[in-house]
C-alpha atoms as one frame of an Amber mdcrd trajectory, in Angstrom:
protein
  12.324   4.526  14.758  10.187   5.526  11.756  11.003   8.859  10.118   8.328
  10.899   8.360   9.201  13.823   6.084   6.688  16.646   5.619   8.281  19.387
   3.556   5.009  21.369   3.475   3.785  21.155   7.068   0.495  22.832   7.992
  -1.614  24.021  10.852  -4.854  22.087  10.323  -8.087  23.890  11.205 -11.364
  21.952  11.159 -14.690  23.804  11.270 -17.943  21.918  11.841 -21.109  23.646
  10.620 -24.726  22.404  10.722 -24.982  22.730   6.939 -22.591  24.186   4.365
 -24.474  26.522   2.021 -22.618  28.379  -0.764 -22.747  32.202  -0.613 -24.100
  32.150   2.966 -22.774  33.068   6.401 -22.283  30.169   8.793 -22.219  29.740
  12.543 -19.414  27.315  13.424 -20.408  24.689  16.010 -16.904  23.421  16.714
 -13.303  24.366  15.857 -10.296  22.063  16.224  -6.652  22.996  15.642  -3.941
  20.385  15.055  -0.343  20.157  13.826  -0.691  18.852  10.312   0.725  17.976
   6.964   0.632  14.398   5.746   3.817  13.147   7.408   2.885  14.656  10.773
  -0.504  12.937  10.618   1.287   9.689   9.746   3.645  10.063  12.714   0.782
  10.689  15.134  -0.999   7.531  13.996   2.256   5.565  14.205   2.690   6.727
  17.794  -0.859   5.610  18.602   0.033   2.194  17.164   3.020   1.999  19.528
   5.847   2.929  17.149   8.507   5.536  17.863   8.292   8.240  15.209  10.263
  11.357  14.305   8.941  14.171  12.117  11.086  16.413   9.958  10.437  19.009
   7.280  10.016  22.771   7.524   8.264  25.074  10.000   8.359  28.854  10.180
   6.633  32.073  11.183   3.800  32.486  13.678   1.844  29.535  12.253   4.915
  27.319  12.445   5.423  28.300  16.080   1.828  27.326  16.913   2.282  24.037
  15.060   5.383  23.190  17.114   3.665  24.171  20.359   0.801  21.804  19.553
   3.239  19.066  18.520   5.371  19.325  21.681   3.098  17.352  24.061   2.451
  14.619  21.470   4.467  11.440  21.018   6.267  12.159  17.693   9.716  13.711
  18.127  10.028  17.177  16.543  13.040  17.415  14.194  11.568  20.160  11.989
  13.953  22.605  10.302  13.175  26.315  10.883  12.622  28.615   7.904  12.003
  32.337   7.484   8.646  31.935   5.699   5.339  31.227   7.406   3.952  27.690
   7.579   0.666  27.306   5.728  -2.786  26.595   7.107  -5.305  24.067   5.829
  -8.998  24.534   6.538 -11.512  21.686   6.501 -15.206  22.588   6.700 -17.311
  19.623   7.772 -21.003  19.702   6.860 -22.774  17.961   9.759 -25.914  17.414
   7.669 -24.184  15.357   4.982 -20.844  14.389   6.537 -19.068  15.891   3.515
 -15.853  17.891   3.921 -14.666  20.924   1.928 -10.882  21.426   2.046  -8.915
  24.665   1.518  -5.115  24.322   1.298  -2.670  27.224   1.304   0.492  26.842
  -0.848   3.176  27.022   1.861   6.234  29.253   2.458   8.945  30.048  -0.066
  11.973  27.851   0.718  15.408  29.291  -0.077  18.353  27.310  -1.448  20.143
  27.643   1.898  17.090  26.327   3.770  16.885  23.330   1.425  20.554  22.573
   2.049  19.947  22.855   5.808  17.201  20.262   5.486  19.442  17.858   3.550
  22.101  18.256   6.234  19.548  17.322   8.912  18.064  14.440   6.878  21.213
  12.332   6.614  21.783  11.634  10.354  18.051  11.021  10.881  18.160   8.392
   8.122  20.952   6.546   9.915  18.658   6.027  12.921  15.547   5.060  10.935
  14.012   1.641  10.299  11.853   3.149   7.530  11.110   6.578   6.083   7.983
   8.103   4.537   8.171  11.074   2.154   4.777  12.717   2.277   2.752  15.444
   0.645   3.249  18.461  -1.580   6.395  20.495  -2.101   6.436  24.100  -0.850
   7.515  26.825  -3.288  11.261  26.919  -3.862  11.925  23.223  -3.250  13.211
  21.485  -6.409  10.571  19.425  -8.196  12.977  16.475  -8.103  13.411  16.749
  -4.328  11.691  13.478  -3.537  13.782  11.612  -6.087  16.885  12.913  -4.288
  15.505  11.888  -0.875  14.550   8.425  -2.171  18.089   7.882  -3.491  19.611
   8.961  -0.180  17.370   6.558   1.710  18.235   3.696  -0.617  21.948   4.456
  -0.244  21.492   4.291   3.536  19.665   0.947   3.206  16.418   2.368   4.648
  13.067   1.262   3.129  11.300   4.319   1.708   7.610   4.988   1.054   6.674
   7.845  -1.277   3.238   9.465  -0.921   2.895  12.472  -3.212   1.380  13.327
  -6.594   1.998  14.978  -9.953   5.501  15.657 -11.205   7.170  15.058  -7.790
   5.669  11.537  -7.867   6.695  10.959 -11.473  10.296  11.943 -10.781  10.400
  10.192  -7.425   9.197   6.972  -9.028  12.264   6.896 -11.267  14.434   6.726
  -8.120  12.814   3.337  -7.325  11.101   3.770  -3.946  10.174   0.611  -2.049
   6.512   1.579  -1.992   4.157   4.225  -3.329   0.608   4.866  -2.109  -1.338
   6.932  -4.647  -5.098   7.285  -4.714  -7.034   6.411  -7.862  -6.902   9.945
  -9.305  -3.170  10.353  -8.641  -2.508   6.976 -10.217  -4.575   7.857 -13.287
  -2.691  11.133 -13.757   0.607   9.287 -13.417  -0.126   6.473 -15.885  -2.985
   7.731 -18.068  -5.140   4.716 -17.131  -8.404   4.980 -15.182  -8.421   1.234
 -14.463  -6.732   0.979 -11.035  -5.196  -2.477 -11.338  -3.729  -1.805 -14.784
  -2.452   1.577 -13.596  -0.883   0.068 -10.460   0.950  -2.519 -12.544   2.144
   0.235 -14.872   3.417   2.290 -11.906   5.355  -0.707 -10.640   6.982  -1.170
 -14.041   8.046   2.484 -13.896  10.132   1.930 -10.785   8.161   1.280  -7.590
   8.986  -1.969  -5.802   5.348  -2.181  -4.657   2.206  -0.114  -5.317  -0.755
   0.192  -2.957  -3.518   2.222  -4.593  -6.325   3.617  -2.459  -9.808   3.378
  -3.965 -11.598   5.343  -1.242 -14.702   3.585   0.126 -13.977   0.609  -2.156
 -10.717  -0.249  -0.358  -7.501  -0.726  -2.302  -5.525  -2.741  -4.812  -1.914
  -3.743  -4.206   0.699  -4.924  -6.709   3.783  -6.303  -4.961   6.668  -8.706
  -5.624   4.777 -11.300  -3.543   1.439 -11.059  -5.302  -1.505  -8.879  -6.240
  -4.499  -8.288  -3.972  -7.716  -6.358  -3.576  -8.814  -5.429  -0.045 -12.241
  -4.050   0.856 -13.894  -2.909   4.092 -16.826  -4.951   5.486 -19.237  -2.070
   4.775 -19.099   1.593   3.673 -18.326   4.165   6.372 -19.358   7.819   6.436
 -17.523  10.664   8.085 -14.530  12.936   7.553 -12.135  11.327   5.037  -9.364
  13.859   5.796  -6.348  11.901   7.007  -7.553   8.460   5.878  -4.704   8.260
   3.367  -2.216   9.271   6.045  -3.473   6.464   8.274  -3.007   4.091   5.343
   0.643   5.170   5.152   1.036   4.624   8.903  -0.476   1.162   8.555   1.919
   0.303   5.727   4.971   1.579   7.595   4.099  -0.137  10.875   3.404  -3.464
   9.200   6.595  -3.112   7.140   8.824  -2.764  10.196   6.849  -5.563  11.911
   7.541  -7.735   8.822   3.888  -8.761   8.412   2.812 -10.712   5.307   1.108
  -8.622   2.651  -2.494  -9.769   3.306  -2.128  -8.764   6.971  -0.622  -5.432
   5.948  -3.548  -4.688   3.650  -6.070  -5.673   6.314  -4.484  -3.135   8.648
  -4.455  -0.471   5.936  -8.159  -0.782   5.148  -9.272  -1.072   8.788  -7.179
   1.879   9.956  -8.238   4.071   7.027 -11.918   3.371   7.668 -11.494   3.985
  11.408  -9.938   7.369  10.567 -12.987   8.378   8.539 -14.998   7.816  11.729
 -12.720  10.087  13.805 -13.392  13.850  14.067 -10.001  15.162  12.848  -6.988
  14.064  10.803  -4.184  12.336  12.672  -6.627  10.352  14.817  -8.652   7.166
  14.430 -11.516   5.490  16.255  -9.694   2.743  18.168 -12.829   0.712  18.907
 -13.966   0.795  15.303 -10.457  -0.176  14.185 -10.490  -3.380  16.253 -13.924
  -4.312  14.911 -12.997  -3.544  11.310  -9.885  -5.734  11.463 -12.064  -8.825
  11.645 -14.232  -7.842   8.684 -11.784  -6.678   5.997 -11.782  -8.930   2.940
  -8.474  -9.526   1.117  -8.640 -11.404  -2.193  -5.702 -12.511  -4.333  -5.903
 -11.395  -7.965  -4.478 -13.149 -10.993  -3.887 -12.229 -14.577
């Protein structure tokens, strides 16, 4: 079983409009509603890849109830911890004319000290059943900024490989707890290390505590710095669509290939192909299965030296 942690779950709303024009009223062509938050998206993709997944984190209020109703018929197992506050919403507005997406993210509910302790109590037994764990996304108000560092240490004590996918100070502190893998994008990596050169920044992040670093470069693929080598992986050609959730699919690809014990070049091929196939899907937490199979044969993985 693969455990995903989403402390700041969300109800994801996607609006498709013919053209997004600032300061104008818009007629929405299509609305989709999905259970969301990075770890929930990861778990849904893992399930589609054939892996058992369990989601935990917080859910509360009317929005949290809708999220859990939408999650119930899906493959991931719901182990969310109830809270008094109301789960946030995220709104993605997709411009059909350009394919661009505008994202609006609410902050999330205020988490009390007792609710945080309830989560920690639930986390420990879930860890004992997990083959790997992913710690994903932002922290809701009230959760300690060092929360991910604590969760990384608990996973390492339990002997469970842990992937950390967050940003800012939670990433900086979590890195010091020595996670097995981090997956920042180029901007997150630059803010962490102060370097805008992805390969140099990835190497710096690994020196700061990560066992391995896989840095997403968007349409240009990724760079990976690992104990077994350093690689750059690129898609066969640029893809256009909704990039929301592409990073979550990358995490799912890394987790699935980790528990399958694939060599790093095969892991990175899966990451790039699955991320690109997600851009071609209409909403986060899904990917275009046909495109994924085609992309697998075209991803280029090159070893880097120096």
